[in-house]
Coordinates of C-alpha atoms in Angstrom, one line a residue:
M1 CA 21.4 72.5 18.2
R2 CA 19.8 73.7 14.9
D3 CA 16.5 75.2 15.0
T4 CA 13.9 72.4 14.6
N5 CA 10.7 74.3 15.1
Q6 CA 10.9 76.4 11.9
T7 CA 7.7 78.1 10.7
I8 CA 5.8 76.2 8.0
D9 CA 5.7 77.6 4.7
I10 CA 2.2 78.8 3.6
P11 CA 1.4 78.2 -0.1
K12 CA -0.1 81.1 -2.1
A13 CA -3.7 82.0 -1.9
Q14 CA -5.9 80.6 -4.9
T15 CA -7.8 83.0 -7.1
P16 CA -11.6 82.7 -7.1
E17 CA -11.5 81.0 -10.6
Q18 CA -9.2 78.4 -9.2
L19 CA -11.4 77.8 -6.2
I20 CA -14.3 77.3 -8.5
D21 CA -12.5 74.7 -10.5
Q22 CA -11.4 73.0 -7.3
A23 CA -14.9 72.7 -6.0
A24 CA -16.2 71.3 -9.3
L25 CA -13.5 68.6 -9.3
A26 CA -14.0 67.9 -5.7
G27 CA -17.7 67.4 -6.3
L28 CA -16.8 64.9 -9.1
G29 CA -14.4 63.2 -6.7
H30 CA -17.0 62.7 -4.0
M31 CA -19.3 60.9 -6.6
T32 CA -16.6 58.6 -7.8
S33 CA -14.9 57.8 -4.5
G34 CA -11.8 59.6 -5.4
L35 CA -11.1 58.1 -8.7
S36 CA -10.9 60.2 -11.8
P37 CA -13.5 59.2 -14.4
I38 CA -11.8 61.6 -16.9
G39 CA -8.5 59.7 -16.6
L40 CA -10.3 56.4 -17.1
T41 CA -12.3 57.7 -20.1
L42 CA -9.1 59.0 -21.7
A43 CA -7.4 55.6 -21.4
V44 CA -10.5 53.8 -22.8
L45 CA -10.6 56.2 -25.7
D46 CA -6.9 55.8 -26.4
W47 CA -7.3 52.0 -26.4
S48 CA -10.5 51.8 -28.4
M49 CA -9.5 54.4 -31.1
H50 CA -6.3 52.7 -31.7
L51 CA -7.9 49.3 -31.8
A52 CA -10.3 50.7 -34.4
V53 CA -7.4 51.5 -36.7
A54 CA -5.6 48.2 -36.0
P55 CA -7.2 45.7 -38.5
G56 CA -4.6 43.0 -37.9
K57 CA -5.1 43.2 -34.1
R58 CA -8.8 42.9 -34.6
I59 CA -8.5 39.9 -36.9
A60 CA -6.3 38.1 -34.3
L61 CA -8.9 38.9 -31.5
A62 CA -11.7 37.6 -33.8
E63 CA -9.8 34.4 -34.5
A64 CA -9.0 33.9 -30.9
Y65 CA -12.7 34.6 -29.9
G66 CA -13.8 32.0 -32.5
Q67 CA -11.4 29.5 -30.9
L68 CA -12.6 30.4 -27.3
L69 CA -16.2 29.6 -28.4
A70 CA -15.1 26.3 -30.0
D71 CA -13.1 25.4 -27.0
T72 CA -16.1 26.3 -24.6
M73 CA -18.4 24.0 -26.5
Q74 CA -15.9 21.2 -26.4
R75 CA -15.3 21.6 -22.7
A76 CA -19.1 21.5 -22.2
A77 CA -19.2 18.4 -24.3
R78 CA -16.4 16.7 -22.3
G79 CA -18.1 17.7 -19.0
I80 CA -21.4 16.2 -20.0
T81 CA -20.1 13.0 -21.6
G82 CA -16.9 12.6 -19.4
A83 CA -14.8 12.3 -22.7
E84 CA -11.2 13.8 -22.9
V85 CA -11.1 16.5 -25.5
E86 CA -7.8 16.6 -27.5
D87 CA -6.3 18.9 -30.1
G88 CA -5.3 17.9 -33.5
A89 CA -1.9 16.6 -32.2
G90 CA -3.6 14.3 -29.7
H91 CA -2.8 16.5 -26.6
S92 CA -5.3 17.3 -24.0
K93 CA -6.9 20.7 -24.3
T94 CA -7.5 21.1 -20.6
P95 CA -5.9 24.5 -19.7
A96 CA -3.1 24.5 -17.1
R97 CA -4.5 25.4 -13.6
R98 CA -2.7 28.7 -12.8
D99 CA -5.2 30.7 -10.9
P100 CA -5.1 29.9 -7.1
R101 CA -8.8 30.8 -6.9
F102 CA -9.5 27.6 -8.6
S103 CA -7.2 25.2 -6.7
G104 CA -8.5 22.0 -5.1
D105 CA -10.0 18.8 -6.4
A106 CA -13.5 20.1 -6.4
W107 CA -12.6 22.6 -9.2
N108 CA -11.7 19.5 -11.5
Q109 CA -15.2 18.2 -11.3
F110 CA -18.0 19.2 -13.7
P111 CA -19.6 21.8 -13.9
F112 CA -17.2 23.7 -11.7
Q113 CA -14.2 22.8 -13.9
F114 CA -16.1 24.0 -16.9
W115 CA -17.0 27.4 -15.3
A116 CA -13.3 27.9 -14.1
D117 CA -11.8 27.0 -17.4
T118 CA -14.2 29.1 -19.4
F119 CA -13.7 32.0 -17.1
S120 CA -9.9 31.7 -17.4
A121 CA -10.1 31.5 -21.1
V122 CA -12.1 34.8 -21.1
E123 CA -9.6 36.5 -18.9
D124 CA -6.8 35.5 -21.3
W125 CA -8.8 36.8 -24.3
W126 CA -9.4 40.2 -22.5
S127 CA -5.7 40.3 -21.5
S128 CA -4.8 40.0 -25.1
A129 CA -7.4 42.5 -26.3
T130 CA -6.2 45.3 -23.8
R131 CA -2.5 44.8 -24.5
G132 CA -0.4 45.1 -27.6
V133 CA -2.6 47.5 -29.5
P134 CA -0.3 49.7 -31.6
G135 CA -0.1 53.3 -30.6
V136 CA -1.7 53.1 -27.1
S137 CA 0.4 54.9 -24.4
P138 CA 1.8 52.5 -21.7
H139 CA 0.0 54.1 -18.9
H140 CA -3.4 54.0 -20.7
E141 CA -2.9 50.4 -21.6
A142 CA -2.1 49.5 -18.1
V143 CA -5.2 51.3 -16.9
V144 CA -7.6 49.7 -19.3
S145 CA -6.0 46.3 -18.6
F146 CA -6.5 46.9 -14.9
A147 CA -10.0 48.1 -15.2
V148 CA -11.1 45.1 -17.2
R149 CA -9.4 42.8 -14.8
Q150 CA -11.2 44.4 -11.9
W151 CA -14.5 44.0 -13.8
L152 CA -13.9 40.4 -14.7
D153 CA -12.9 39.5 -11.1
M154 CA -16.4 40.6 -10.0
W155 CA -17.8 37.7 -12.1
S156 CA -15.3 35.1 -11.1
P157 CA -17.1 31.7 -10.4
S158 CA -15.1 31.6 -7.1
N159 CA -17.2 34.6 -5.9
S160 CA -20.5 32.9 -6.4
P161 CA -22.1 30.8 -3.7
F162 CA -23.5 28.6 -6.4
A163 CA -20.4 28.2 -8.6
N164 CA -17.9 27.9 -5.9
P165 CA -17.8 24.2 -5.0
A166 CA -16.4 24.8 -1.5
V167 CA -19.2 27.3 -0.7
A168 CA -21.9 25.2 -2.4
Q169 CA -20.9 22.1 -0.3
Q170 CA -20.7 24.1 2.9
T171 CA -24.1 25.5 2.2
L172 CA -25.6 22.2 1.5
R173 CA -24.0 20.6 4.6
E174 CA -25.2 23.4 7.0
G175 CA -28.4 24.2 5.3
G176 CA -27.5 27.7 4.6
A177 CA -26.4 28.6 8.2
N178 CA -23.0 29.7 6.7
L179 CA -24.7 32.4 4.7
V180 CA -26.7 33.6 7.8
R181 CA -23.3 33.9 9.7
G182 CA -21.8 35.5 6.7
A183 CA -24.6 38.1 6.7
Q184 CA -24.1 38.8 10.4
I185 CA -20.4 39.3 9.8
W186 CA -20.9 41.6 6.9
L187 CA -23.4 43.7 9.1
E188 CA -20.8 44.0 11.9
D189 CA -18.2 45.0 9.4
A190 CA -20.4 47.6 7.8
E191 CA -21.4 49.0 11.3
R192 CA -17.7 49.2 12.2
I193 CA -16.8 51.1 9.1
A194 CA -19.8 53.5 9.3
G195 CA -18.8 54.2 13.0
G196 CA -15.1 54.7 12.2
K197 CA -14.2 51.7 14.5
L198 CA -11.3 49.4 14.1
A199 CA -11.8 46.0 12.3
A200 CA -13.2 43.1 14.4
G201 CA -10.5 41.6 16.5
A202 CA -8.1 44.5 16.2
E203 CA -8.9 45.6 19.8
A204 CA -6.9 42.6 21.1
F205 CA -3.8 44.3 19.9
K206 CA -3.3 47.2 22.2
V207 CA -0.7 49.9 21.3
G208 CA 1.8 50.0 24.1
E209 CA 0.8 46.7 25.6
T210 CA 0.7 43.9 23.1
V211 CA 2.2 45.9 20.1
A212 CA 4.6 48.8 20.2
A213 CA 5.7 47.6 23.6
T214 CA 9.4 47.8 23.4
P215 CA 10.5 49.8 26.4
G216 CA 11.6 53.4 25.8
Q217 CA 10.9 57.1 26.3
V218 CA 9.8 60.0 24.1
I219 CA 12.6 62.4 24.5
F220 CA 11.7 65.1 21.9
R221 CA 8.4 66.4 20.5
N222 CA 7.6 69.0 18.0
H223 CA 4.5 69.7 15.9
L224 CA 5.2 66.8 13.5
I225 CA 7.2 64.1 15.5
E226 CA 7.8 62.4 18.7
L227 CA 11.3 60.9 18.9
I228 CA 11.5 57.7 20.9
Q229 CA 14.6 56.5 22.5
Y230 CA 14.6 52.8 23.3
A231 CA 16.0 51.4 26.6
P232 CA 19.1 49.4 26.2
A233 CA 19.1 45.5 26.6
G234 CA 22.5 45.2 28.0
E235 CA 25.3 47.0 29.9
T236 CA 27.1 47.9 26.7
V237 CA 26.0 49.0 23.2
H238 CA 27.5 49.7 19.9
A239 CA 29.0 53.2 19.7
E240 CA 26.9 54.3 16.8
P241 CA 23.1 54.8 17.3
I242 CA 20.4 54.0 14.8
L243 CA 17.7 56.4 13.7
I244 CA 14.6 54.7 12.2
V245 CA 12.4 56.8 9.8
P246 CA 9.1 55.1 9.2
A247 CA 6.5 56.0 6.6
W248 CA 3.8 58.3 7.8
I249 CA 1.3 56.8 5.4
M250 CA 0.7 54.3 8.4
K251 CA 1.9 54.3 12.0
Y252 CA 5.4 53.5 12.9
Y253 CA 4.9 50.3 14.8
V254 CA 4.9 48.1 11.9
L255 CA 8.5 47.9 12.9
D256 CA 7.6 47.3 16.5
L257 CA 4.8 44.8 16.4
S258 CA 4.6 41.9 18.8
P259 CA 7.9 41.1 20.8
N260 CA 8.6 38.0 18.6
N261 CA 8.5 40.0 15.3
S262 CA 9.6 43.5 16.3
L263 CA 12.4 44.8 14.3
I264 CA 13.1 47.5 16.9
K265 CA 13.4 45.0 19.7
F266 CA 15.6 42.8 17.6
L267 CA 18.0 45.8 17.1
V268 CA 18.0 46.7 20.8
D269 CA 18.7 43.0 21.7
Q270 CA 21.6 43.0 19.4
G271 CA 23.2 45.8 21.3
F272 CA 22.2 48.9 19.3
T273 CA 20.9 52.2 20.7
V274 CA 17.7 52.7 18.7
F275 CA 15.8 55.9 18.1
C276 CA 12.6 55.9 16.0
I277 CA 10.3 58.7 14.7
S278 CA 6.6 58.5 15.5
W279 CA 4.7 60.9 13.2
R280 CA 1.9 63.0 14.2
N281 CA -1.5 61.8 12.7
V282 CA -2.3 65.0 11.0
S283 CA -5.6 66.9 10.8
A284 CA -7.1 69.7 8.7
E285 CA -5.1 72.3 10.6
D286 CA -1.9 70.6 9.2
R287 CA -2.9 71.0 5.5
N288 CA 0.0 73.2 4.7
L289 CA 2.7 70.8 5.9
S290 CA 5.0 70.2 3.0
L291 CA 7.4 67.4 2.1
E292 CA 10.2 69.8 3.0
D293 CA 8.6 70.3 6.4
Y294 CA 8.7 66.6 6.9
R295 CA 12.4 66.6 6.1
R296 CA 13.2 69.6 8.5
L297 CA 10.8 68.9 11.3
G298 CA 11.2 65.1 10.9
V299 CA 14.6 63.6 9.9
M300 CA 16.7 66.7 10.6
A301 CA 15.0 67.5 14.0
A302 CA 15.6 63.8 15.1
L303 CA 19.3 63.9 13.9
D304 CA 19.8 67.1 15.8
T305 CA 18.4 65.5 19.0
I306 CA 20.4 62.4 18.6
S307 CA 23.6 64.4 18.1
A308 CA 22.9 66.0 21.4
V309 CA 22.2 62.6 23.2
V310 CA 25.1 60.8 21.5
P311 CA 27.5 63.6 20.7
D312 CA 30.5 63.0 18.3
R313 CA 29.1 59.7 16.9
P314 CA 27.8 59.2 13.3
V315 CA 24.3 57.8 13.0
H316 CA 23.1 54.7 11.1
A317 CA 19.9 55.9 9.5
A318 CA 17.2 53.5 8.2
G319 CA 14.0 54.5 6.3
Y320 CA 11.0 52.4 5.4
C321 CA 8.9 53.0 2.4
L322 CA 8.1 56.7 2.2
G323 CA 10.3 57.3 5.1
G324 CA 13.2 55.8 3.1
T325 CA 12.5 58.2 0.2
L326 CA 12.5 61.1 2.7
L327 CA 15.7 59.9 4.3
S328 CA 17.4 59.7 0.8
I329 CA 16.4 63.3 0.3
A330 CA 17.8 64.3 3.6
A331 CA 21.1 62.3 3.0
A332 CA 21.6 63.8 -0.4
A333 CA 21.1 67.3 1.0
M334 CA 23.5 66.6 4.0
G335 CA 26.1 65.3 1.4
E336 CA 25.8 68.6 -0.6
T337 CA 26.4 70.8 2.4
G338 CA 29.2 68.6 4.1
D339 CA 27.1 67.4 7.0
D340 CA 28.7 64.2 7.9
R341 CA 26.5 63.0 10.7
L342 CA 25.4 59.8 8.9
A343 CA 27.5 56.6 9.2
S344 CA 25.3 54.7 6.7
V345 CA 21.8 54.7 5.0
T346 CA 19.5 51.8 4.8
L347 CA 16.5 51.9 2.5
L348 CA 13.7 49.4 3.3
A349 CA 11.3 48.9 0.4
A350 CA 12.0 52.6 -0.4
Q351 CA 12.0 54.1 -3.9
T352 CA 14.4 56.9 -5.1
D353 CA 13.5 56.7 -8.8
F354 CA 9.8 56.7 -9.7
T355 CA 9.9 55.8 -13.5
E356 CA 8.6 52.3 -12.8
P357 CA 6.7 52.7 -9.5
G358 CA 4.6 49.5 -10.0
D359 CA 0.9 49.1 -9.9
L360 CA 0.5 52.2 -7.9
Q361 CA 1.1 54.3 -11.1
L362 CA -2.3 53.2 -12.3
F363 CA -3.8 55.7 -9.9
I364 CA -1.3 58.4 -10.6
D365 CA -1.6 60.8 -13.6
D366 CA -2.3 64.4 -14.0
S367 CA -6.0 64.0 -14.0
Q368 CA -6.1 61.8 -10.9
V369 CA -3.7 64.1 -9.0
A370 CA -5.8 67.2 -9.8
L371 CA -8.9 65.5 -8.5
L372 CA -7.0 64.3 -5.3
E373 CA -5.8 67.9 -4.7
A374 CA -9.3 69.2 -5.1
L375 CA -10.6 66.7 -2.5
M376 CA -7.7 67.5 -0.1
G377 CA -8.1 71.1 -0.7
Q378 CA -11.6 70.8 0.9
S379 CA -10.7 68.5 3.7
G380 CA -7.1 69.4 4.3
T381 CA -5.9 65.9 4.4
L382 CA -6.2 62.7 2.3
D383 CA -8.3 60.3 4.2
S384 CA -6.9 56.9 5.1
S385 CA -10.0 55.1 3.6
Q386 CA -9.0 56.4 0.1
M387 CA -5.6 55.2 0.4
A388 CA -6.7 51.8 1.7
G389 CA -9.2 51.4 -1.0
A390 CA -6.5 52.0 -3.7
F391 CA -4.1 49.4 -2.2
Q392 CA -6.9 46.8 -1.8
L393 CA -7.8 47.2 -5.5
L394 CA -4.0 46.4 -6.5
K395 CA -4.4 43.1 -4.8
S396 CA -8.2 42.6 -5.0
N397 CA -8.2 38.8 -5.2
D398 CA -6.1 38.5 -2.0
L399 CA -7.6 41.5 0.0
I400 CA -11.2 41.8 -1.2
W401 CA -12.6 38.8 -2.9
S402 CA -10.9 36.0 -0.9
H403 CA -12.0 37.8 2.3
M404 CA -15.6 38.0 1.0
I405 CA -15.5 34.3 0.2
H406 CA -14.1 33.3 3.5
D407 CA -16.1 35.5 5.8
Y408 CA -19.4 36.4 4.1
L409 CA -19.9 33.1 2.0
M410 CA -18.2 30.5 4.2
G411 CA -19.3 32.4 7.3
E412 CA -16.0 32.1 9.0
R413 CA -14.5 35.3 10.6
S414 CA -10.8 35.7 9.5
Q415 CA -8.5 35.6 12.4
M416 CA -6.9 38.9 13.3
I417 CA -3.1 39.1 13.4
D418 CA -0.8 41.8 14.5
L419 CA 0.0 42.9 11.1
M420 CA -3.6 43.1 10.1
A421 CA -4.4 45.1 13.2
W422 CA -1.6 47.6 12.5
N423 CA -2.9 47.8 8.8
A424 CA -6.4 48.8 10.1
D425 CA -4.9 51.6 12.3
A426 CA -4.6 54.0 9.5
T427 CA -3.5 57.7 9.3
R428 CA -4.1 60.9 7.2
M429 CA -1.7 62.7 5.0
P430 CA -1.6 66.6 4.8
F431 CA -2.8 68.2 1.5
Q432 CA 0.5 70.0 0.6
M433 CA 2.8 67.1 1.5
H434 CA 0.8 64.6 -0.5
S435 CA 0.7 67.0 -3.5
D436 CA 4.4 67.5 -3.4
Y437 CA 4.9 63.8 -3.2
L438 CA 2.7 63.1 -6.1
R439 CA 3.8 65.8 -8.4
K440 CA 7.5 66.2 -7.6
L441 CA 8.3 62.4 -7.1
F442 CA 5.7 60.4 -9.0
L443 CA 4.8 62.7 -12.0
R444 CA 8.1 64.6 -12.5
N445 CA 10.6 62.2 -10.9
D446 CA 12.6 65.2 -9.6
L447 CA 14.6 63.3 -7.1
A448 CA 16.3 61.0 -9.5
S449 CA 16.6 63.6 -12.2
G450 CA 18.5 66.1 -9.9
R451 CA 15.6 68.7 -9.9
Y452 CA 14.5 68.2 -6.3
V453 CA 15.1 71.4 -4.5
V454 CA 16.1 71.6 -0.7
D455 CA 16.9 75.2 0.8
G456 CA 16.8 76.7 -2.7
N457 CA 19.3 74.3 -4.4
P458 CA 18.7 71.2 -6.5
I459 CA 20.1 68.1 -4.8
A460 CA 21.7 65.0 -6.2
L461 CA 21.6 61.5 -4.8
Q462 CA 25.2 61.0 -6.2
N463 CA 26.2 63.0 -3.1
I464 CA 25.2 60.2 -0.9
R465 CA 28.8 58.8 -0.2
V466 CA 28.1 56.7 3.0
P467 CA 27.5 52.9 2.6
V468 CA 24.0 51.9 1.5
F469 CA 22.1 48.9 2.6
A470 CA 18.8 48.4 0.5
V471 CA 16.0 45.9 0.8
G472 CA 13.6 45.0 -1.8
T473 CA 10.7 42.4 -1.6
E474 CA 9.8 39.9 -4.2
R475 CA 6.0 40.5 -4.2
D476 CA 6.0 44.3 -3.5
H477 CA 3.1 46.1 -5.4
I478 CA 3.9 49.4 -3.8
A479 CA 7.6 49.6 -4.3
P480 CA 8.7 47.0 -6.8
W481 CA 12.1 45.6 -6.1
K482 CA 13.5 46.5 -9.5
S483 CA 12.4 50.2 -8.7
V484 CA 14.1 50.0 -5.2
Y485 CA 17.2 48.4 -7.0
K486 CA 17.8 51.7 -8.9
I487 CA 19.6 53.2 -6.0
H488 CA 22.6 51.4 -7.6
Y489 CA 22.3 53.8 -10.5
L490 CA 22.0 57.0 -8.4
A491 CA 24.2 56.9 -5.3
D492 CA 28.0 57.2 -5.8
T493 CA 28.8 54.7 -3.0
G494 CA 28.9 51.0 -2.1
V495 CA 25.5 49.4 -2.1
T496 CA 24.6 46.0 -0.4
F497 CA 21.2 44.9 -1.9
V498 CA 19.0 42.3 -0.4
L499 CA 15.9 40.7 -2.1
T500 CA 13.7 38.9 0.3
N501 CA 10.6 36.9 -0.3
G502 CA 7.2 38.3 0.9
G503 CA 5.5 41.6 0.1
H504 CA 5.9 45.2 1.0
N505 CA 5.1 44.6 4.7
A506 CA 5.7 40.9 5.3
G507 CA 9.0 41.0 3.5
I508 CA 10.3 43.7 6.0
V509 CA 8.6 42.2 9.0
N510 CA 10.9 39.1 8.5
E511 CA 12.0 37.9 11.9
P512 CA 14.4 35.0 12.4
G513 CA 12.8 31.7 13.0
H514 CA 9.9 32.2 10.7
A515 CA 9.4 29.3 8.3
N516 CA 9.9 29.4 4.6
R517 CA 11.9 32.6 4.4
H518 CA 14.7 33.2 2.1
F519 CA 16.6 36.1 0.5
R520 CA 19.2 37.0 -2.1
L521 CA 22.3 39.1 -1.3
L522 CA 25.0 40.8 -3.2
T523 CA 27.2 43.8 -2.5
K524 CA 28.5 46.3 -5.0
A525 CA 31.6 48.2 -4.0
R526 CA 31.9 51.8 -5.1
N527 CA 34.2 51.1 -8.0
D528 CA 32.6 47.8 -9.1
I529 CA 30.7 47.7 -12.4
C530 CA 26.9 48.1 -12.0
L531 CA 24.8 45.2 -12.9
S532 CA 21.3 45.5 -14.2
A533 CA 18.5 44.1 -11.8
D534 CA 18.2 41.0 -13.9
E535 CA 22.0 40.4 -14.0
W536 CA 22.1 41.0 -10.2
F537 CA 19.2 38.4 -9.7
S538 CA 21.2 35.8 -11.6
A539 CA 24.4 36.5 -9.7
A540 CA 23.1 36.9 -6.1
N541 CA 23.2 33.8 -3.9
V542 CA 20.1 32.6 -2.3
K543 CA 20.2 32.2 1.5
N544 CA 17.6 30.7 3.7
G545 CA 16.3 32.5 6.8
S546 CA 15.8 36.1 7.8
W547 CA 17.8 39.0 6.4
W548 CA 17.7 40.8 9.8
P549 CA 21.0 39.2 11.1
V550 CA 22.7 39.9 7.9
W551 CA 21.8 43.5 8.3
T552 CA 22.9 43.8 11.9
D553 CA 26.2 42.3 11.0
W554 CA 26.5 44.8 8.1
L555 CA 25.8 47.7 10.5
A556 CA 28.4 46.3 13.1
A557 CA 31.0 46.0 10.1
H558 CA 30.4 49.8 9.4
A559 CA 30.8 50.8 13.0
S560 CA 33.4 51.2 15.7
P561 CA 34.8 48.0 17.0
Q562 CA 34.5 48.9 20.7
R563 CA 31.3 48.7 22.7
V564 CA 30.4 51.6 25.0
S565 CA 28.1 52.3 27.9
P566 CA 24.5 53.1 26.9
P567 CA 23.7 56.8 26.6
A568 CA 21.4 58.5 29.0
M569 CA 17.8 58.8 28.2
G570 CA 17.9 62.3 26.6
C571 CA 20.5 65.0 27.6
E572 CA 19.4 67.1 30.6
A573 CA 22.3 69.5 30.0
K574 CA 20.8 70.5 26.7
G575 CA 17.2 70.5 27.8
I576 CA 16.3 67.1 26.3
S577 CA 14.5 64.9 28.9
P578 CA 11.9 62.1 28.9
L579 CA 8.4 63.5 28.1
A580 CA 6.4 60.1 28.1
A581 CA 6.9 56.4 28.1
A582 CA 7.0 54.7 24.6
P583 CA 5.1 54.5 22.4
G584 CA 4.2 58.1 23.2
T585 CA 1.0 60.0 22.4
Y586 CA 1.1 60.7 18.7
V587 CA 0.7 57.0 17.7
L588 CA -2.6 56.9 19.7
Q589 CA -4.1 59.8 17.6
R590 CA -7.0 58.7 15.4

């Protein structure tokens, strides 16, 4: 076996001047909850200065604002008199209801309709004002538009107990008791956050009992990972095992939730020998762990162990999110050195090209990365609360305001589900690894550009020659499907691509039998022409149901036809033996 406990590279010591700068930036970051005010200021200056020298754009905005005021007065008149307001062609001027915050019959009654329509018109005006200004950089345009949208969302009529008809009616019906309950719920949530406790209701989902309960054994452990080997479900299994590389931004068991929606259990039940990495929840002492350490001590250490347990068999490797990006790095490096231990590569909502990384790029520029590095330089890790805050802002209406309305204004505690409980069980990321990830991948796009270095040599994704199965999700705000699709342009191999409904998590936790599931599927052979993402979307067939059975059929088609007896748990002859029952110890670290 290869040496999987290599020493960790230590970055060079900083000069006193660099330490002073880092302390100043960290102090600024503490005051702004980890967001760079300099980056936002630069974006606002870029937008406002270019708007100042764009008279045509200002004229158009002034005309639109005048029309907005006229329409607002007409809507007020219509609401007071009950008359239908029409434009010059005799058509109703009632705006189309697009915003789910204002759905329901009550929002069609005065004055609620007036408030909703006026707010929507103001949002449209600001959207026009922040976009299409000549000369503004695309990144700064997106940042300004996002910041304005967040500010406007605070003032949405749906967030007011007086302007939201559902809340107003509930308050009248209960005499304000709903607001009292909501205040109690808010106090409980605030106490839990201050005390570092899990969200209310999450305690019902116990790791190793109700979630992450698929039987297995930890057969390998180093400083960074525990490798779990799952017990077989039958007397025979497919000859080639599966290695799952989850993201370490959250804990692995999103892929092993409740028994009915566990991808790992599904694979085991389909006759596969499954291994899964469980990452250590790092602390300040792990500050120097790099992205390269995650490859060596993670993917490569796991492959070395599996090769000892199941010798002479190639491995189907699957990576989710950041774990998929890491797997693609490992696969490219293996291809360059002639390491043929992979039978296939599966990328689940994982990006390999970061030129279009979606809304997350709003938080990633040089100013923001420098501030995050300063904060992490002091603590040694990126705190989970900072990551969670950024993700919530990206979908603030769904994750912040709707929760506030339901829990704090309606006074009804949201029901906890396993996916929400997992999402609340957050992790930390080490300083050096996160800095590598942001600078080398997000800012410089080294992986797709052939500049990412492994063992002193730049690697190329074109050296991935094994079949690839990639999954994107329709509503992914972390790894947009068109970004995931770019593996077609980078790997020199056949690619089967699936686009499933749902978001970054729910699209992957996509068990058979769940209602209202569908996906698109199309395979590109190695020598086929490469379609653009939009062309692929038009050509791919829509199928109802879960993509999981399609994937297992694909894995079986790229495997040996015969079934074999399940391998032993570990390999005593090579010093690999069970260390603990699944889910192990690392997943329990907080």
